[in-house]
């Protein structure tokens, strides 16, 4: 079904993992998709040629580049902010510049991209940000900066929903639990610990997250905004 026929979609961070599944989903449903990448040029080029989408180099750590990319993408029907990184380790040992870079990618880019997109977005547009169940629950040490960043997205969605609501523009956060990607491979060393927290004892698939994103972007979700949507096998329950 071509739910998104002709819709203009920008995915920030689309070259791999969950972002690539989101690009595939929108392209398969008829959207005109542009996605950004930072380090994975080969993967980006391959995905672009496979899906008929357009790959553009934009580092989400650079606020002005993100704003320019969104502005130059023209009026977007749908913005998805997926790019995100994690830093693991003792908070007392971590490089503050690295932590600030995480905040730039995980908090500042979603905020500025959402605001910039809303300037040109038609009424009824959709903004979806990929957060994490760690915005609600952080059961292990060493990931406080990541938890901070994903909790911040909750405030972003609640606040901007008020700003954009009068134009029918929705903004929502999708909060995955463990999903099988390069960042969190199902066969990694944390598998048993993570699955011990879950009711469904497996990693999620990127396509499952893309399905939730597509629903939020679709015609049935026009009354859903300022909300968090967890998809985590009950990791956070
Ligand atoms: P991956 O590391 O597998 O992929 C990350 C994607 O984001 C890549 O396409 C990467 O592009 C892009 N990206 C990273 N940094 C930048 C940057 N500075 N500028 C532009 N693009 C960037 O991660 P996942 O697919 O696992 O995660 C995607 C999102 O889902 C993240 O926000 C993450 O926090 C969230 N999430 C993931 C979970 C999981 O278990 N996998 C669980 C909960 C949330 P490139 O390689 O080209 O730099």
Short mmCIF file of C-alpha atoms and ligand atoms in Angstrom, two decimals:
data_model
loop_
_atom_site.label_atom_id
_atom_site.label_comp_id
_atom_site.label_asym_id
_atom_site.label_seq_id
_atom_site.Cartn_x
_atom_site.Cartn_y
_atom_site.Cartn_z
CA UNK A 1 0.00 0.00 0.00
CA UNK A 2 1.44 3.39 -1.00
CA UNK A 3 0.40 5.29 2.12
CA UNK A 4 3.10 7.91 1.65
CA UNK A 5 2.90 8.37 -2.13
CA UNK A 6 4.67 11.62 -3.06
CA UNK A 7 5.25 12.66 0.57
CA UNK A 8 8.53 14.43 1.26
CA UNK A 9 10.44 12.67 4.05
CA UNK A 10 13.79 13.54 5.66
CA UNK A 11 15.44 10.98 7.95
CA UNK A 12 18.39 12.31 9.95
CA UNK A 13 20.76 9.37 10.43
CA UNK A 14 19.48 6.87 7.88
CA UNK A 15 22.48 4.95 6.62
CA UNK A 16 22.33 1.96 8.99
CA UNK A 17 20.26 0.14 11.60
CA UNK A 18 16.89 1.55 12.63
CA UNK A 19 17.29 4.60 10.39
CA UNK A 20 17.89 2.45 7.32
CA UNK A 21 14.76 0.42 8.10
CA UNK A 22 12.79 3.67 8.33
CA UNK A 23 14.18 4.83 4.96
CA UNK A 24 13.22 1.47 3.41
CA UNK A 25 9.71 1.60 4.86
CA UNK A 26 8.91 5.10 3.60
CA UNK A 27 10.48 4.47 0.19
CA UNK A 28 8.51 1.23 -0.19
CA UNK A 29 5.31 3.16 0.52
CA UNK A 30 5.91 5.74 -2.19
CA UNK A 31 7.59 8.59 -0.31
CA UNK A 32 10.32 10.82 -1.72
CA UNK A 33 13.01 10.14 0.87
CA UNK A 34 16.22 12.00 1.68
CA UNK A 35 18.43 10.75 4.49
CA UNK A 36 21.61 11.94 6.14
CA UNK A 37 24.72 10.04 7.11
CA UNK A 38 28.00 10.95 8.77
CA UNK A 39 30.53 8.13 8.66
CA UNK A 40 29.00 5.35 6.56
CA UNK A 41 29.24 6.57 3.00
CA UNK A 42 29.28 3.14 1.34
CA UNK A 43 26.24 1.96 3.28
CA UNK A 44 24.47 5.22 2.49
CA UNK A 45 25.21 4.99 -1.24
CA UNK A 46 24.05 1.38 -1.35
CA UNK A 47 20.80 2.14 0.50
CA UNK A 48 20.12 5.13 -1.74
CA UNK A 49 20.50 3.11 -4.92
CA UNK A 50 18.52 0.19 -3.51
CA UNK A 51 15.56 2.35 -2.44
CA UNK A 52 15.65 5.27 -4.87
CA UNK A 53 16.22 7.64 -1.97
CA UNK A 54 18.82 10.41 -1.72
CA UNK A 55 21.77 10.27 0.69
CA UNK A 56 23.39 13.48 1.92
CA UNK A 57 26.37 13.98 4.20
CA UNK A 58 25.37 15.96 7.32
CA UNK A 59 26.98 15.52 10.72
CA UNK A 60 24.31 15.84 13.41
CA UNK A 61 27.01 17.13 15.78
CA UNK A 62 27.07 20.36 13.74
CA UNK A 63 23.97 22.39 14.61
CA UNK A 64 24.24 24.81 11.71
CA UNK A 65 24.71 22.03 9.17
CA UNK A 66 21.62 20.28 10.53
CA UNK A 67 19.54 23.46 10.31
CA UNK A 68 20.79 24.15 6.78
CA UNK A 69 20.04 20.57 5.70
CA UNK A 70 16.49 20.77 6.99
CA UNK A 71 15.92 24.20 5.44
CA UNK A 72 17.32 23.18 2.06
CA UNK A 73 15.19 20.05 2.01
CA UNK A 74 12.21 22.32 1.38
CA UNK A 75 8.76 21.76 2.86
CA UNK A 76 8.80 18.35 4.55
CA UNK A 77 5.67 16.33 5.16
CA UNK A 78 7.56 14.09 7.58
CA UNK A 79 10.77 14.56 9.58
CA UNK A 80 12.32 11.61 11.41
CA UNK A 81 15.27 12.29 13.72
CA UNK A 82 16.99 8.97 14.26
CA UNK A 83 20.72 9.77 14.53
CA UNK A 84 21.96 9.02 18.00
CA UNK A 85 25.04 7.76 19.78
CA UNK A 86 25.83 6.22 23.17
CA UNK A 87 28.92 6.46 25.35
CA UNK A 88 29.58 3.72 27.89
CA UNK A 89 31.78 3.85 30.98
CA UNK A 90 32.44 5.39 34.36
CA UNK A 91 30.95 8.90 34.45
CA UNK A 92 33.95 10.08 36.48
CA UNK A 93 36.37 9.06 33.73
CA UNK A 94 34.60 10.39 30.66
CA UNK A 95 35.87 13.18 28.42
CA UNK A 96 33.52 16.18 28.79
CA UNK A 97 33.95 17.07 25.12
CA UNK A 98 32.74 13.62 24.13
CA UNK A 99 29.74 13.97 26.42
CA UNK A 100 28.93 17.40 24.94
CA UNK A 101 29.15 15.93 21.45
CA UNK A 102 26.64 13.27 22.49
CA UNK A 103 24.31 16.01 23.72
CA UNK A 104 24.75 17.86 20.41
CA UNK A 105 23.77 14.81 18.38
CA UNK A 106 21.11 13.37 20.68
CA UNK A 107 19.44 16.56 22.02
CA UNK A 108 20.42 19.72 20.14
CA UNK A 109 20.06 18.31 16.62
CA UNK A 110 16.56 16.89 17.29
CA UNK A 111 15.45 20.21 18.80
CA UNK A 112 16.80 22.49 16.08
CA UNK A 113 15.79 20.13 13.27
CA UNK A 114 12.23 19.91 14.59
CA UNK A 115 11.89 23.69 14.89
CA UNK A 116 13.42 24.31 11.48
CA UNK A 117 11.23 21.67 9.84
CA UNK A 118 8.09 23.22 11.34
CA UNK A 119 8.83 26.57 9.64
CA UNK A 120 8.06 25.19 6.18
CA UNK A 121 6.00 22.11 7.04
CA UNK A 122 2.42 22.12 5.80
CA UNK A 123 -0.43 21.81 8.28
CA UNK A 124 -0.79 18.20 9.34
CA UNK A 125 2.94 17.45 9.09
CA UNK A 126 4.62 14.84 11.25
CA UNK A 127 7.78 14.89 13.34
CA UNK A 128 9.05 11.68 14.92
CA UNK A 129 12.14 11.48 17.11
CA UNK A 130 13.82 8.22 18.09
CA UNK A 131 14.37 8.20 21.83
CA UNK A 132 14.90 5.14 24.00
CA UNK A 133 13.31 3.21 26.80
CA UNK A 134 16.37 4.46 28.70
CA UNK A 135 14.56 7.81 28.81
CA UNK A 136 12.27 6.08 31.31
CA UNK A 137 14.46 3.42 32.85
CA UNK A 138 18.24 3.08 33.20
CA UNK A 139 18.95 -0.18 35.00
CA UNK A 140 22.76 -0.28 34.56
CA UNK A 141 25.66 2.08 35.40
CA UNK A 142 27.82 3.80 32.82
CA UNK A 143 25.16 5.23 30.51
CA UNK A 144 23.95 8.34 32.35
CA UNK A 145 24.72 10.73 29.49
CA UNK A 146 22.65 8.59 27.12
CA UNK A 147 19.77 8.46 29.61
CA UNK A 148 19.92 12.24 30.05
CA UNK A 149 19.71 12.73 26.31
CA UNK A 150 16.79 10.39 25.78
CA UNK A 151 14.84 11.85 28.71
CA UNK A 152 15.36 15.31 27.22
CA UNK A 153 13.50 14.23 24.09
CA UNK A 154 10.39 13.70 26.21
CA UNK A 155 10.37 17.38 27.14
CA UNK A 156 11.07 18.29 23.54
CA UNK A 157 7.98 16.44 22.32
CA UNK A 158 5.72 17.65 25.11
CA UNK A 159 6.75 21.27 24.60
CA UNK A 160 6.85 21.47 20.82
CA UNK A 161 3.52 19.64 20.58
CA UNK A 162 2.02 22.77 22.17
CA UNK A 163 3.78 25.07 19.72
CA UNK A 164 2.89 23.10 16.59
CA UNK A 165 -0.51 21.70 17.59
CA UNK A 166 -2.56 24.64 16.27
CA UNK A 167 -1.29 23.75 12.77
CA UNK A 168 -2.08 20.06 13.17
CA UNK A 169 1.63 19.19 13.17
CA UNK A 170 2.31 16.27 15.52
CA UNK A 171 5.57 15.45 17.29
CA UNK A 172 6.15 12.14 19.00
CA UNK A 173 8.99 10.10 20.48
CA UNK A 174 9.44 6.41 19.65
CA UNK A 175 11.27 4.69 22.51
CA UNK A 176 12.82 1.36 21.52
CA UNK A 177 14.23 -1.18 23.90
CA UNK A 178 17.11 -3.35 22.69
CA UNK A 179 17.06 -3.54 18.89
CA UNK A 180 19.42 -5.68 16.83
CA UNK A 181 21.74 -3.20 15.08
CA UNK A 182 25.46 -2.49 14.85
CA UNK A 183 25.08 -0.38 18.00
CA UNK A 184 23.46 -3.19 19.98
CA UNK A 185 23.89 -6.56 18.26
CA UNK A 186 21.68 -9.32 19.60
CA UNK A 187 24.69 -11.63 19.89
CA UNK A 188 26.66 -9.08 21.97
CA UNK A 189 27.95 -9.55 25.53
CA UNK A 190 24.99 -7.73 27.14
CA UNK A 191 22.40 -10.05 25.60
CA UNK A 192 21.53 -12.15 28.68
CA UNK A 193 21.42 -9.15 31.02
CA UNK A 194 19.17 -7.17 28.69
CA UNK A 195 16.86 -10.09 28.02
CA UNK A 196 16.56 -10.72 31.78
CA UNK A 197 14.70 -7.39 32.06
CA UNK A 198 12.27 -8.25 29.27
CA UNK A 199 8.99 -10.15 28.91
CA UNK A 200 9.72 -10.94 25.25
CA UNK A 201 13.27 -12.24 25.48
CA UNK A 202 14.76 -11.16 22.21
CA UNK A 203 16.03 -8.00 20.60
CA UNK A 204 13.57 -6.05 18.52
CA UNK A 205 14.06 -5.78 14.77
CA UNK A 206 14.68 -2.42 13.07
CA UNK A 207 11.64 -3.12 10.87
CA UNK A 208 9.42 -3.32 13.96
CA UNK A 209 10.51 0.17 15.01
CA UNK A 210 10.01 1.42 11.44
CA UNK A 211 6.44 0.07 11.60
CA UNK A 212 5.67 2.20 14.64
CA UNK A 213 7.24 5.25 12.97
CA UNK A 214 5.12 4.66 9.86
CA UNK A 215 1.94 4.45 11.92
CA UNK A 216 2.75 7.72 13.70
CA UNK A 217 3.43 9.35 10.32
CA UNK A 218 0.28 7.95 8.75
CA UNK A 219 -3.33 9.09 8.44
CA UNK A 220 -4.60 7.28 11.55
CA UNK A 221 -2.31 9.14 13.97
CA UNK A 222 -3.40 12.76 13.50
CA UNK A 223 -4.65 13.01 17.10
CA UNK A 224 -1.44 11.58 18.62
CA UNK A 225 1.10 14.16 19.74
CA UNK A 226 3.41 15.12 22.58
CA UNK A 227 3.61 11.46 23.53
CA UNK A 228 6.15 8.68 24.08
CA UNK A 229 5.63 5.36 22.30
CA UNK A 230 7.62 2.52 23.81
CA UNK A 231 8.48 -0.60 21.80
CA UNK A 232 10.66 -2.68 24.09
CA UNK A 233 9.43 -6.19 24.83
CA UNK A 234 8.51 -4.81 28.30
CA UNK A 235 12.13 -3.87 29.13
CA UNK A 236 10.80 -0.83 30.98
CA UNK A 237 7.59 -2.33 32.34
P1 LIG B 1 23.44 2.48 14.71
O1 LIG B 1 24.69 2.88 15.40
O2 LIG B 1 23.30 1.10 14.20
O3 LIG B 1 23.13 3.52 13.53
C1 LIG B 1 23.16 4.88 13.84
C2 LIG B 1 22.73 5.69 12.64
O4 LIG B 1 22.78 7.07 13.03
C3 LIG B 1 23.65 5.51 11.47
O5 LIG B 1 22.92 5.62 10.27
C4 LIG B 1 24.62 6.68 11.64
O6 LIG B 1 25.16 7.15 10.42
C5 LIG B 1 23.70 7.73 12.19
N1 LIG B 1 24.48 8.72 12.95
C6 LIG B 1 25.18 8.54 14.09
N2 LIG B 1 25.83 9.66 14.42
C7 LIG B 1 25.53 10.56 13.45
C8 LIG B 1 25.91 11.90 13.21
N3 LIG B 1 26.75 12.55 14.03
N4 LIG B 1 25.41 12.54 12.13
C9 LIG B 1 24.57 11.90 11.28
N5 LIG B 1 24.19 10.62 11.44
C10 LIG B 1 24.67 9.96 12.51
O7 LIG B 1 22.28 2.80 15.76
P2 LIG B 1 20.80 2.22 15.93
O8 LIG B 1 20.19 2.01 14.61
O9 LIG B 1 20.85 1.12 16.90
O10 LIG B 1 20.10 3.45 16.69
C11 LIG B 1 19.34 4.43 16.01
C12 LIG B 1 18.61 5.26 17.04
O11 LIG B 1 17.83 4.41 17.87
C13 LIG B 1 19.52 6.05 17.97
O12 LIG B 1 18.95 7.30 18.27
C14 LIG B 1 19.56 5.17 19.22
O13 LIG B 1 19.85 5.91 20.38
C15 LIG B 1 18.15 4.64 19.22
N6 LIG B 1 17.98 3.42 19.98
C16 LIG B 1 18.62 2.26 19.62
C17 LIG B 1 18.45 1.11 20.37
C18 LIG B 1 19.10 -0.18 20.05
O14 LIG B 1 19.07 -1.09 20.89
N7 LIG B 1 19.69 -0.35 18.87
C19 LIG B 1 17.60 1.11 21.57
C20 LIG B 1 16.97 2.37 21.84
C21 LIG B 1 17.17 3.47 21.08
P3 LIG B 1 26.71 6.93 10.01
O15 LIG B 1 27.05 5.52 10.28
O16 LIG B 1 26.70 7.31 8.57
O17 LIG B 1 27.50 7.90 10.84
#
